Short mmCIF file of C-alpha atoms in Angstrom, two decimals:
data_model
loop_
_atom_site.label_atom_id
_atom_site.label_comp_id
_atom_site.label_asym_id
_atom_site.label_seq_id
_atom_site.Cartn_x
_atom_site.Cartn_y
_atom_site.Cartn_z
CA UNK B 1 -29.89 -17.77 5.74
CA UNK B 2 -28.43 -14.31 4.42
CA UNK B 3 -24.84 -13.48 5.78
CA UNK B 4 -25.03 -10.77 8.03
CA UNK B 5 -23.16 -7.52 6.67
CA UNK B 6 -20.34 -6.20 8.16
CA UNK B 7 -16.56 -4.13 7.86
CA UNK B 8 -13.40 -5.40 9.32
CA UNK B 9 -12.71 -3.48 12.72
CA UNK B 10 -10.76 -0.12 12.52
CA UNK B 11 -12.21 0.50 9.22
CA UNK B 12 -15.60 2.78 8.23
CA UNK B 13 -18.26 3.36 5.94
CA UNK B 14 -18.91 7.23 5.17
CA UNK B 15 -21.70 8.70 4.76
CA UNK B 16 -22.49 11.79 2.44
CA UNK B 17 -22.39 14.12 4.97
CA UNK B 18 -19.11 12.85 6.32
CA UNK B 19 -17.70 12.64 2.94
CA UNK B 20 -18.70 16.10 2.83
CA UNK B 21 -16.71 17.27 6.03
CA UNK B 22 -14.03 15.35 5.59
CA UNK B 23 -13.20 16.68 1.80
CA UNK B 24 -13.94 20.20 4.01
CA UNK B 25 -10.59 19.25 5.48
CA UNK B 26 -8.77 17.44 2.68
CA UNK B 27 -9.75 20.84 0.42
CA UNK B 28 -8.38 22.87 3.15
CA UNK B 29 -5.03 21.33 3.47
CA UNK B 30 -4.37 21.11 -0.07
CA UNK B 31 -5.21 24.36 -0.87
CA UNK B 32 -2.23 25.97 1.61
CA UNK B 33 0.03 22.83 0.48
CA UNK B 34 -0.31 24.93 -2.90
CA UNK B 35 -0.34 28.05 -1.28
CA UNK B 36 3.38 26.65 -0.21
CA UNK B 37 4.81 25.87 -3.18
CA UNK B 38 3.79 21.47 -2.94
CA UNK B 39 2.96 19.69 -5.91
CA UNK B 40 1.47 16.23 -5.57
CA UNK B 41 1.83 13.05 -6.22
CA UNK B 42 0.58 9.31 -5.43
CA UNK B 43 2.03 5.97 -4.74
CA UNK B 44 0.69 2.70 -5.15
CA UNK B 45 -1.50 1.74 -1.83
CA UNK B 46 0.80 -1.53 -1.29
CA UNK B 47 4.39 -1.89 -1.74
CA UNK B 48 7.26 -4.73 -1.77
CA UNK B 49 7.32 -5.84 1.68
CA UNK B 50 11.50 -5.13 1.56
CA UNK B 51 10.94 -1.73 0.79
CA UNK B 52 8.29 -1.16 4.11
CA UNK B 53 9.89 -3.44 6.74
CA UNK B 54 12.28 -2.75 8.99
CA UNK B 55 11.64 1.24 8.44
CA UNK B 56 9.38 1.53 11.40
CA UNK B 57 11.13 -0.25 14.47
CA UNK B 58 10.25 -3.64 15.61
CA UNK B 59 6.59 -2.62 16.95
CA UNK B 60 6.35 -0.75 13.40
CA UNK B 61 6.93 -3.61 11.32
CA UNK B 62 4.36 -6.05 13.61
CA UNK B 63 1.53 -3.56 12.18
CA UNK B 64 2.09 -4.06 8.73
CA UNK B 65 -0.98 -5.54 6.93
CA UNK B 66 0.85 -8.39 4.61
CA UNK B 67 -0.77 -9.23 1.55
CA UNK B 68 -0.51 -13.16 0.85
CA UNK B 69 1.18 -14.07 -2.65
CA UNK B 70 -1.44 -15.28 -5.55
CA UNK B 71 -1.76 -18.75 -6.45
CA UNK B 72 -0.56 -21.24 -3.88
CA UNK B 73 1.38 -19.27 -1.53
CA UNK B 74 2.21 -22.32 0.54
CA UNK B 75 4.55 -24.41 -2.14
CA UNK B 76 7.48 -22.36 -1.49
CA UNK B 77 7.44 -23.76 2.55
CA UNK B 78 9.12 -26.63 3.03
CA UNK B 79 7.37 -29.04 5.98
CA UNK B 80 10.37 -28.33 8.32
CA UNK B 81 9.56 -24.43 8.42
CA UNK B 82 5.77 -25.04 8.06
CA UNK B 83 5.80 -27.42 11.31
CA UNK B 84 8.24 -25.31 13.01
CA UNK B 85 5.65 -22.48 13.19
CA UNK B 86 7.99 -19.52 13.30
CA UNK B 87 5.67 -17.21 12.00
CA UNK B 88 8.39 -14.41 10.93
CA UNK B 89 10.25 -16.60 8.59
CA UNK B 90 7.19 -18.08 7.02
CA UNK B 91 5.67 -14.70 6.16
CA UNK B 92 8.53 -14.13 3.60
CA UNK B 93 8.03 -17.17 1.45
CA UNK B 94 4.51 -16.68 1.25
CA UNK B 95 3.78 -12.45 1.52
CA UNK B 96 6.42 -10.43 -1.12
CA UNK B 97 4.22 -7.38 -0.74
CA UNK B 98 2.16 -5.11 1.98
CA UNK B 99 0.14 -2.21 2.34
CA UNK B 100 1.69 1.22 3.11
CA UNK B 101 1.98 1.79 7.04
CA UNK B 102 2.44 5.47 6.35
CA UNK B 103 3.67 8.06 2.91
CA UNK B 104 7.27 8.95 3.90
CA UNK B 105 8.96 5.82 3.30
CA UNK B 106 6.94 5.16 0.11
CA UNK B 107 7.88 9.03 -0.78
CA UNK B 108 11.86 8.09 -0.38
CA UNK B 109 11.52 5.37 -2.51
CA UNK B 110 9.63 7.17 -5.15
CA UNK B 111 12.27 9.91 -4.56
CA UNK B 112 15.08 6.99 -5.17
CA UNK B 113 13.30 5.72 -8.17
CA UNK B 114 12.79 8.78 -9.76
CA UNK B 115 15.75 10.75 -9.00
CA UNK B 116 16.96 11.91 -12.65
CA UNK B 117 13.38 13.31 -13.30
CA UNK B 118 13.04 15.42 -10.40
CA UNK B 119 14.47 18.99 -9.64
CA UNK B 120 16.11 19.50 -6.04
CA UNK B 121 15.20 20.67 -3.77
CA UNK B 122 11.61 18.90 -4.16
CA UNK B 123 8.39 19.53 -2.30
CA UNK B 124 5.60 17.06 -2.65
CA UNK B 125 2.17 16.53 -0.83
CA UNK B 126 0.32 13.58 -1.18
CA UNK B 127 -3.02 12.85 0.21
CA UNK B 128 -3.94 8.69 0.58
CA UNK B 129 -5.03 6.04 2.87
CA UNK B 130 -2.31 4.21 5.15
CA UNK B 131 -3.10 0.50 6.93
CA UNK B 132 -1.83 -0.08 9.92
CA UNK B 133 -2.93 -3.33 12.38
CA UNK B 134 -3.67 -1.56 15.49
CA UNK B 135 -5.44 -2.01 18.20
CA UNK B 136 -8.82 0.31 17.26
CA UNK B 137 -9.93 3.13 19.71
CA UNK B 138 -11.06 6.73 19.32
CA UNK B 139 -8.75 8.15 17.15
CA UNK B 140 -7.10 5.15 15.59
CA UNK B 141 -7.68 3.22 12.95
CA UNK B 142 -6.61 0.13 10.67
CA UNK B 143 -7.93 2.40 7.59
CA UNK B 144 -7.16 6.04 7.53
CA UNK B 145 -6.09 9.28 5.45
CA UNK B 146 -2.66 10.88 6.08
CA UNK B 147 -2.05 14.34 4.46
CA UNK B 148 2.23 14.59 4.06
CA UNK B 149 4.43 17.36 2.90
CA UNK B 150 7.89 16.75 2.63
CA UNK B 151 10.89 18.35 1.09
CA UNK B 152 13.96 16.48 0.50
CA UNK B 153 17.55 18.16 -1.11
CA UNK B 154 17.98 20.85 1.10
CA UNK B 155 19.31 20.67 4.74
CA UNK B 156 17.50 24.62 5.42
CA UNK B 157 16.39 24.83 8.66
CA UNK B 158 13.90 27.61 6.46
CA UNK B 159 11.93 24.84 5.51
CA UNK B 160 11.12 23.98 9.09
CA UNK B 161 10.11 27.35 9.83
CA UNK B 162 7.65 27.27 6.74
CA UNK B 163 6.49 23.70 7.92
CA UNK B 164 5.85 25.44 11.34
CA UNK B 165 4.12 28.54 9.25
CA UNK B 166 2.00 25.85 7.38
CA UNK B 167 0.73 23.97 10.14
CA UNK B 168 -0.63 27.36 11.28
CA UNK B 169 -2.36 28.38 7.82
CA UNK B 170 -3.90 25.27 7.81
CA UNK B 171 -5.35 25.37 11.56
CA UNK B 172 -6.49 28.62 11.02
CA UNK B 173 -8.30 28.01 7.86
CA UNK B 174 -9.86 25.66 9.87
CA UNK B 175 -11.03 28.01 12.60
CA UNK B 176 -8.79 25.68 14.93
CA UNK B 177 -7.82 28.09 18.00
CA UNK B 178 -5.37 26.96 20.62
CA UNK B 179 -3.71 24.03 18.75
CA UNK B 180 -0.30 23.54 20.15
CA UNK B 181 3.63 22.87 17.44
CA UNK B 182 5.57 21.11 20.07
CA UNK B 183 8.90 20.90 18.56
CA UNK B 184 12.42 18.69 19.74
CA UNK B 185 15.62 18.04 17.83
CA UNK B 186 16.82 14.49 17.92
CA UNK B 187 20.41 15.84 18.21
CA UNK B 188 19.33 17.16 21.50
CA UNK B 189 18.30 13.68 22.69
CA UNK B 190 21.39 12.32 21.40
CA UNK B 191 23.31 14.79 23.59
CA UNK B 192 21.18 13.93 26.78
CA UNK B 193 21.89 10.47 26.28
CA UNK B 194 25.54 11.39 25.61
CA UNK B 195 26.29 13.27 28.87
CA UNK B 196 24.23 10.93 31.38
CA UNK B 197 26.40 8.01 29.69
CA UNK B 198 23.69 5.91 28.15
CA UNK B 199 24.05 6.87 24.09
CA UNK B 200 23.93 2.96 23.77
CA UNK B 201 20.75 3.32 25.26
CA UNK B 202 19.18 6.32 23.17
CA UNK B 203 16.27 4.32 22.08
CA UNK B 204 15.17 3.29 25.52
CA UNK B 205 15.89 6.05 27.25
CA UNK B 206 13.74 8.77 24.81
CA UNK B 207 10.67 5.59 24.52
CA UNK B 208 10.34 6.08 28.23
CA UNK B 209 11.06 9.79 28.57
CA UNK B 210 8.08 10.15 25.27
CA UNK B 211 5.46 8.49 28.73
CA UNK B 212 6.46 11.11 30.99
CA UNK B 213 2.68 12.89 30.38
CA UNK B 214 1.58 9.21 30.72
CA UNK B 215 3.11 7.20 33.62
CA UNK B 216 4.40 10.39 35.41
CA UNK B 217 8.33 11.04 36.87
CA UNK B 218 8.39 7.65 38.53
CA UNK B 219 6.92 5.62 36.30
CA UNK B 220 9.30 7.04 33.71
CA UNK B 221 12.60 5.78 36.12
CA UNK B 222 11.44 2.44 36.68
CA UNK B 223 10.96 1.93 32.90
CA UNK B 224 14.17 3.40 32.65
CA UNK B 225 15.82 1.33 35.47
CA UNK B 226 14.28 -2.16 33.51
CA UNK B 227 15.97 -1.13 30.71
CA UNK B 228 18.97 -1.01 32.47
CA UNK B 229 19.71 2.48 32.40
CA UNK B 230 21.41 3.58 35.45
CA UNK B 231 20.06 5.24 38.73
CA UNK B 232 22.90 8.01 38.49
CA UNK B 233 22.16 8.54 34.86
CA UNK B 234 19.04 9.05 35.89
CA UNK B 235 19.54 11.30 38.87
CA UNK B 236 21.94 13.84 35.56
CA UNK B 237 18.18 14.32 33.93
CA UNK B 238 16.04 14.80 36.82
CA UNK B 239 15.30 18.32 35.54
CA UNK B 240 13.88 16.88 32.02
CA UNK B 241 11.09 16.14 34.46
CA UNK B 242 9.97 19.29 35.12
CA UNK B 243 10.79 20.99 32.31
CA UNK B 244 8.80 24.06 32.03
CA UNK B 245 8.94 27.95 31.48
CA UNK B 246 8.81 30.38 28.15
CA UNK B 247 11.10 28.53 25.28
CA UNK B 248 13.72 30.90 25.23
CA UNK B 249 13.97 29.80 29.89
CA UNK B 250 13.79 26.08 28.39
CA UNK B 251 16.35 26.55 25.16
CA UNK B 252 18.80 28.11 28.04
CA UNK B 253 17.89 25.14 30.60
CA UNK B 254 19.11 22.96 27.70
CA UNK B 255 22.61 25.03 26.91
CA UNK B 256 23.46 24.38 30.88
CA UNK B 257 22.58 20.81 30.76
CA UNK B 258 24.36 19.67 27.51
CA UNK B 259 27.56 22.11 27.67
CA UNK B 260 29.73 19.24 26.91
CA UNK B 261 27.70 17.57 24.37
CA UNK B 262 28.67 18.94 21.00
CA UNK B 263 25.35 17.16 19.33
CA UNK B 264 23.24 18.61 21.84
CA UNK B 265 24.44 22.23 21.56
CA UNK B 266 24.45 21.73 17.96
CA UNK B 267 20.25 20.73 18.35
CA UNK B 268 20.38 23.77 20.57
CA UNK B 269 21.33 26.30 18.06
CA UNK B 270 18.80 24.41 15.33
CA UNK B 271 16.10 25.07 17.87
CA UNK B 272 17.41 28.70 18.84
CA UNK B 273 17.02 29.70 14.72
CA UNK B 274 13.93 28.45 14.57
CA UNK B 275 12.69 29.78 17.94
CA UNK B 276 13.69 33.18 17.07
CA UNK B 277 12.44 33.36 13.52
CA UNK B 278 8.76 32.29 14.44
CA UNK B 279 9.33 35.22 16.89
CA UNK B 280 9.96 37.80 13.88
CA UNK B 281 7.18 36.17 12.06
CA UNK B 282 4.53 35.26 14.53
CA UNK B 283 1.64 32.70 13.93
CA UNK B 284 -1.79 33.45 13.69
CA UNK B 285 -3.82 30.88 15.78
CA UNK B 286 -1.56 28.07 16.67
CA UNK B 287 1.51 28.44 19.69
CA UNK B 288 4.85 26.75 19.51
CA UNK B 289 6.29 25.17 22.40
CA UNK B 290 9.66 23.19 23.05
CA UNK B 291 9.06 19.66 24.29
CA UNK B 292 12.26 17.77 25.69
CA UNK B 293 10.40 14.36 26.12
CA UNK B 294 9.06 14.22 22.58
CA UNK B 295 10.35 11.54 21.10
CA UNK B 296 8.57 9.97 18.38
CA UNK B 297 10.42 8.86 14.98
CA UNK B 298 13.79 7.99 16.13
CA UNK B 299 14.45 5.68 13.79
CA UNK B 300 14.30 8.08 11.31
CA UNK B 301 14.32 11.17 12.00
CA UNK B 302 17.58 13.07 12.56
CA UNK B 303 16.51 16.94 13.34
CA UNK B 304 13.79 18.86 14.14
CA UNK B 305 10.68 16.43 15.77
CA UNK B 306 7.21 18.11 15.37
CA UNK B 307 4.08 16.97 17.30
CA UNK B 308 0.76 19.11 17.16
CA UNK B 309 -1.66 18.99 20.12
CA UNK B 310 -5.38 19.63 19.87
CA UNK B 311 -6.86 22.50 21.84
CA UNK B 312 -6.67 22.23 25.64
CA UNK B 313 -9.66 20.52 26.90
CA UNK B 314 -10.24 18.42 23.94
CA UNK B 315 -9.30 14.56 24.56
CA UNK B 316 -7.36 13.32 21.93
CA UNK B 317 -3.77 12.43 20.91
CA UNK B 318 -1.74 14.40 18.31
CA UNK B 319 -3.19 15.60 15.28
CA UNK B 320 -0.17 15.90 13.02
CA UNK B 321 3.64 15.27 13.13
CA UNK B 322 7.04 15.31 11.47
CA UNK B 323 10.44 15.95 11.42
CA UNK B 324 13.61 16.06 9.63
CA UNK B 325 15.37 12.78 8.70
CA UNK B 326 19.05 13.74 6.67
CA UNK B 327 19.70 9.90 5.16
CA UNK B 328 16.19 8.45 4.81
CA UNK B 329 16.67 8.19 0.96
CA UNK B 330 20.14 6.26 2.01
CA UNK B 331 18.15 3.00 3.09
CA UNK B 332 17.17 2.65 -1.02
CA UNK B 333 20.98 3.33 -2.41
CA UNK B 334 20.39 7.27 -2.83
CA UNK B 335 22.89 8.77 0.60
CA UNK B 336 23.14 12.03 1.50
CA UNK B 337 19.80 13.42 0.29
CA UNK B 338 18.14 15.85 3.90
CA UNK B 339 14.86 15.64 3.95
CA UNK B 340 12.02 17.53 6.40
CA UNK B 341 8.95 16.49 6.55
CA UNK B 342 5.05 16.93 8.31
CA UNK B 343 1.80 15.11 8.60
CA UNK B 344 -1.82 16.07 9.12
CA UNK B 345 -4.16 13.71 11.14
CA UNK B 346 -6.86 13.69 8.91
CA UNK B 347 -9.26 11.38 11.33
CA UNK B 348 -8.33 12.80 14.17
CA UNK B 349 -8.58 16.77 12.70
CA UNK B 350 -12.07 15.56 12.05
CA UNK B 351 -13.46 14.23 15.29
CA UNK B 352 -12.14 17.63 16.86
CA UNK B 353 -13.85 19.90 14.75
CA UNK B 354 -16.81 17.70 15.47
CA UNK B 355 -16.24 17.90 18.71
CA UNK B 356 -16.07 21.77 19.01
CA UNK B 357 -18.70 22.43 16.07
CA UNK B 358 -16.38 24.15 13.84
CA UNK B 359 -17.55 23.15 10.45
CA UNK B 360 -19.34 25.55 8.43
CA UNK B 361 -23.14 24.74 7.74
CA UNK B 362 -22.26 25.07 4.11
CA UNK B 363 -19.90 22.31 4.17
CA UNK B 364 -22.09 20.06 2.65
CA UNK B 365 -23.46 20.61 -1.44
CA UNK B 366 -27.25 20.11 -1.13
CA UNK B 367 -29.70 20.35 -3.87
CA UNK B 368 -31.36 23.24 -4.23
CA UNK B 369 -34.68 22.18 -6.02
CA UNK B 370 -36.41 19.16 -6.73
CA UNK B 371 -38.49 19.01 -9.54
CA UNK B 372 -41.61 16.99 -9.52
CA UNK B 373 -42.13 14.41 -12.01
CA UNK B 374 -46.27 14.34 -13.69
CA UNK B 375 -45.01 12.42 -16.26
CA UNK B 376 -43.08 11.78 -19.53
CA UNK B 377 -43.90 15.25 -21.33
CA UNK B 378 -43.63 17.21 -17.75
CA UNK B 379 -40.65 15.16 -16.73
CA UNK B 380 -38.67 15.98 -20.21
CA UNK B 381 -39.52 20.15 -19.97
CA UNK B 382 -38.60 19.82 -16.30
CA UNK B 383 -35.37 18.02 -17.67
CA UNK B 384 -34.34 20.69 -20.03
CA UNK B 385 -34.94 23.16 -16.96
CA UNK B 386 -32.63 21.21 -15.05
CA UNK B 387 -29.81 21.15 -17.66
CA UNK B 388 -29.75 24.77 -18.11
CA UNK B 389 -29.86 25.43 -13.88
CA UNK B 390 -26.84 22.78 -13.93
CA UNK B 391 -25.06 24.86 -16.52
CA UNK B 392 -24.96 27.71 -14.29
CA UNK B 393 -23.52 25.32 -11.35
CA UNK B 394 -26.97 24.99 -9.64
CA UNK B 395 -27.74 21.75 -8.16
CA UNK B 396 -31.38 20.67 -8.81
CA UNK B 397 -32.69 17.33 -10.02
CA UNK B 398 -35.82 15.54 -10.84
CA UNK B 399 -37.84 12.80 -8.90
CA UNK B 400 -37.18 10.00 -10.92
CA UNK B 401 -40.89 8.08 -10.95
CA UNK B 402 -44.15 9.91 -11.33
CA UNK B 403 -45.41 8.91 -8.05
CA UNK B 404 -47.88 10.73 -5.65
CA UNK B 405 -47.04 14.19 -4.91
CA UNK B 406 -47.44 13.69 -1.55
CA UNK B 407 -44.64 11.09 -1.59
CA UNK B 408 -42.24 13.20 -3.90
CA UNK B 409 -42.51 15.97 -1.17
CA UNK B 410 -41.91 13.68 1.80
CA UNK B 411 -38.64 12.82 -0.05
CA UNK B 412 -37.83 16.54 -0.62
CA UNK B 413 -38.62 17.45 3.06
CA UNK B 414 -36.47 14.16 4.25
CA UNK B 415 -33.41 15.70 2.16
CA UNK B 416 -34.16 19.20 3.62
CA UNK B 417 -34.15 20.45 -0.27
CA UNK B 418 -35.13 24.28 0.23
CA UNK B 419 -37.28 24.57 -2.90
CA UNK B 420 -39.63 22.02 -5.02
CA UNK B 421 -40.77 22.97 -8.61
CA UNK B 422 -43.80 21.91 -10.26
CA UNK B 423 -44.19 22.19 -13.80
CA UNK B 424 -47.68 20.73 -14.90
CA UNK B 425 -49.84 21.24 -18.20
CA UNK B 426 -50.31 24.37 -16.99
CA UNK B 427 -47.22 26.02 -16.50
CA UNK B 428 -45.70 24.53 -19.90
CA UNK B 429 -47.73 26.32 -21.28
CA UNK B 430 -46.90 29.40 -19.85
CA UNK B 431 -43.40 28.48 -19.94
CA UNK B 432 -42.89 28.94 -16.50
CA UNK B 433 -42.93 27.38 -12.87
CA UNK B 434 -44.57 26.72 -9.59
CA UNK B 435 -42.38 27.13 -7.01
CA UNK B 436 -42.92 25.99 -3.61
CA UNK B 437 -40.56 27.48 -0.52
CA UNK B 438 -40.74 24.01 1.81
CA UNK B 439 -39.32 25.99 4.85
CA UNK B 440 -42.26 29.02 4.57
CA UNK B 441 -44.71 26.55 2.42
CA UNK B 442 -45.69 29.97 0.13
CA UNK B 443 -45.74 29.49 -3.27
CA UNK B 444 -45.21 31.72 -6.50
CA UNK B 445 -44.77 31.47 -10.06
CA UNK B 446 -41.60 32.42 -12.06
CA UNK B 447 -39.63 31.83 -15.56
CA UNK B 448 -36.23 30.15 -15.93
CA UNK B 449 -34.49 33.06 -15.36
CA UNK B 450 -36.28 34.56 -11.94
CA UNK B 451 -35.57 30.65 -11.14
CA UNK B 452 -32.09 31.14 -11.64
CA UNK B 453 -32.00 34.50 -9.08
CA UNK B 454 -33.54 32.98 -6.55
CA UNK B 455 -31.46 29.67 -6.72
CA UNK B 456 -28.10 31.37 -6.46
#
């Protein structure tokens, strides 16, 4: 019996139409990554497993796809190991490489690798597919796009400001209204942690204050209290939990509560600049907010932590994200090289502009006439038609098999094509063309060039 076909889970088929949308996108955000000064480039899709793990945190490195070894994997584990079952240690005798989890890491290796031949301060974009073993749900994937641009060699917080300016270009090229920058400083986390007395528990304490929109104020202490942060350090950030008010209410909120913290007032001042600049040069579409509790990419990132928010009312998780990490090149032997970086959620930027019905109808690149084929002789003068409609960038074709008419126009009127041409014994003669309007049915007859018009 035939195997029934199938895809792994988290991953997709696309059809044209999607294709079509989602190079809408991919076009979109390359063309202001240009706009911005980015040039691209592309890694390979799997790297040496050394050079991904232990970059992402412990729940990071868990949702690396491995890629077994060629050949027989197994003779390098010796029957104590094998029998033991530990299967941690036995993945690195018989898995060397994986596939990318994300492009940054792979970017500060190719950064590393290719230091003598590139000019600093360097901005890259790079637009590939990422793996990640997840748990698949709306919005997440094993198998999806991530659109980066990164700068590393410069410690600017300018560049953060244009990162905030580009995630704005891009949203409203998009026709995206109402999309939300939420922006935090890790140094400002740091300083929390610092003056409630729990810097030793940084990590802990910023994972459970990142659930606050999740598991509310008290779900956020007890998480807090398991991990054995104290009920007095607690009580210190009490007003983290209702954080609200215009930026500059929220940026002065923050100078009161970490007064004594010299990282956190330092994080202060970073967010003041760039607070105050987006203020002399506003956005178009998108708003900018300050979010204490966002926490995501600690074990990177060092500065500035972006996180964009789809329009209010539209269900999904963030749509894009970065930061600033100043060593990130120092895990591969290059130290002291500041990076900044952002991320567009390609999958997810797609199922909201579903959602709200914001791509154009023109998105897609239909044909615009589909010539019927007689026969040999008609099929060649139709052929030589079609060449010269293709040379001035119109999309036509011909029906490839001389079958009934009635089926070639089925198939026309099944791939909505606007216009169908006949060109019989008749018309050869003539040297010109029936052409048949499928949406009005009317026809009329017209040379190459009145073809050509009305095509464009």
């Amino acid at each position: 019996m035939a195997q029934k076909p199938s895809i792994p889970k988290g991953t997709r088929d696309f059809s044209p139409i999607e294709v079509a949308k989602r190079s809408y996108i991919m076009n979109t955000i390359k063309e202001q990554f240009q706009l911005f000064g980015f040039h691209p480039i592309e890694t390979p899709s799997f790297e040496n497993s050394d050079t991904l793990m232990g970059k992402y945190g412990e729940e990071g490195d868990r949702l690396i796809f491995k890629i077994l070894n060629s050949g027989d994997y197994l003779s390098k584990v010796d029957d104590t190991l094998y029998h033991s079952k530990e299967s941690s240690k036995i993945t690195t005798k018989i898995s060397e490489k994986a596939l990318r989890y994300d492009l940054t890491v792979p970017f500060a290796r190719y950064v590393v690798q290719h230091q003598n031949e590139i000019d600093f301060p360097f901005k890259r974009y790079q637009i590939q597919p990422v793996w990640r073993a997840d748990r698949p749900q709306k919005g997440r994937f094993r198998e999806f796009y991530q659109c980066d641009a990164d700068v590393v060699g410069s410690t600017s917080l300018w560049q953060e400001v244009d990162f905030i300016q580009l995630y704005d270009k891009v949203f409203s090229k998009l026709g995206l209204d109402g999309v939300t920058i939420k922006m935090n400083n890790r140094k400002i986390l740091s300083g929390i942690a610092e003056v409630i007395g729990a810097s030793d528990k940084l990590i802990d304490f910023t994972v459970a204050l990142d659930k606050l929109d999740k598991i509310g104020e008290e779900g956020v202490k007890k998480e807090m209290i398991a991990k054995g942060i104290s009920e007095t350090a607690i009580a210190k950030v009490k007003p983290l939990f209702n954080f609200t008010g215009t930026t500059s209410e929220k940026v002065d909120k923050l100078k009161g509560l970490l007064a004594s913290s010299e990282e956190g007032m330092k994080g202060v001042e970073e967010l003041e600049f760039i607070i105050s600049t987006i203020t002399e040069v506003p956005l178009d579409k998108a708003s900018l907010d300050l979010d204490v509790t966002l926490a995501r990419g600690l074990n990177y990132y060092t500065g500035a932590i972006f996180e964009v928010g789809a329009p209010e009312g539209v269900k999904m998780g963030s749509i894009g994200g970065g930061g600033r990490y100043d060593d990130l090149t120092g895990i591969f032997g290059l130290k002291d090289v500041s990076g900044v970086g952002i991320s567009f959620g390609l999958d997810r930027i797609y199922l909201v502009l579903e959602e709200l019905d914001l791509f154009p109808d023109t998105v897609a690149s239909s044909t615009k006439a589909l010539f019927i084929n007689f026969g040999k002789e008609e099929a060649l003068y139709s052929v030589k038609s079609i060449n010269q409609l293709r040379g001035d960038d119109i999309i036509a074709e011909l029906y490839p098999d001389s079958s009934k008419m009635n089926k070639q126009m089925k198939y026309a009127n099944k791939r909505e094509i606007p216009f169908v041409i006949l060109a019989g014994a008749s018309e050869m003669e003539n040297e010109n063309f029936t052409v048949k309007n499928m949406q009005t049915g009317t026809q009329e007859t017209m040379n190459l060039e009145e073809l050509k018009l009305l095509l464009k």
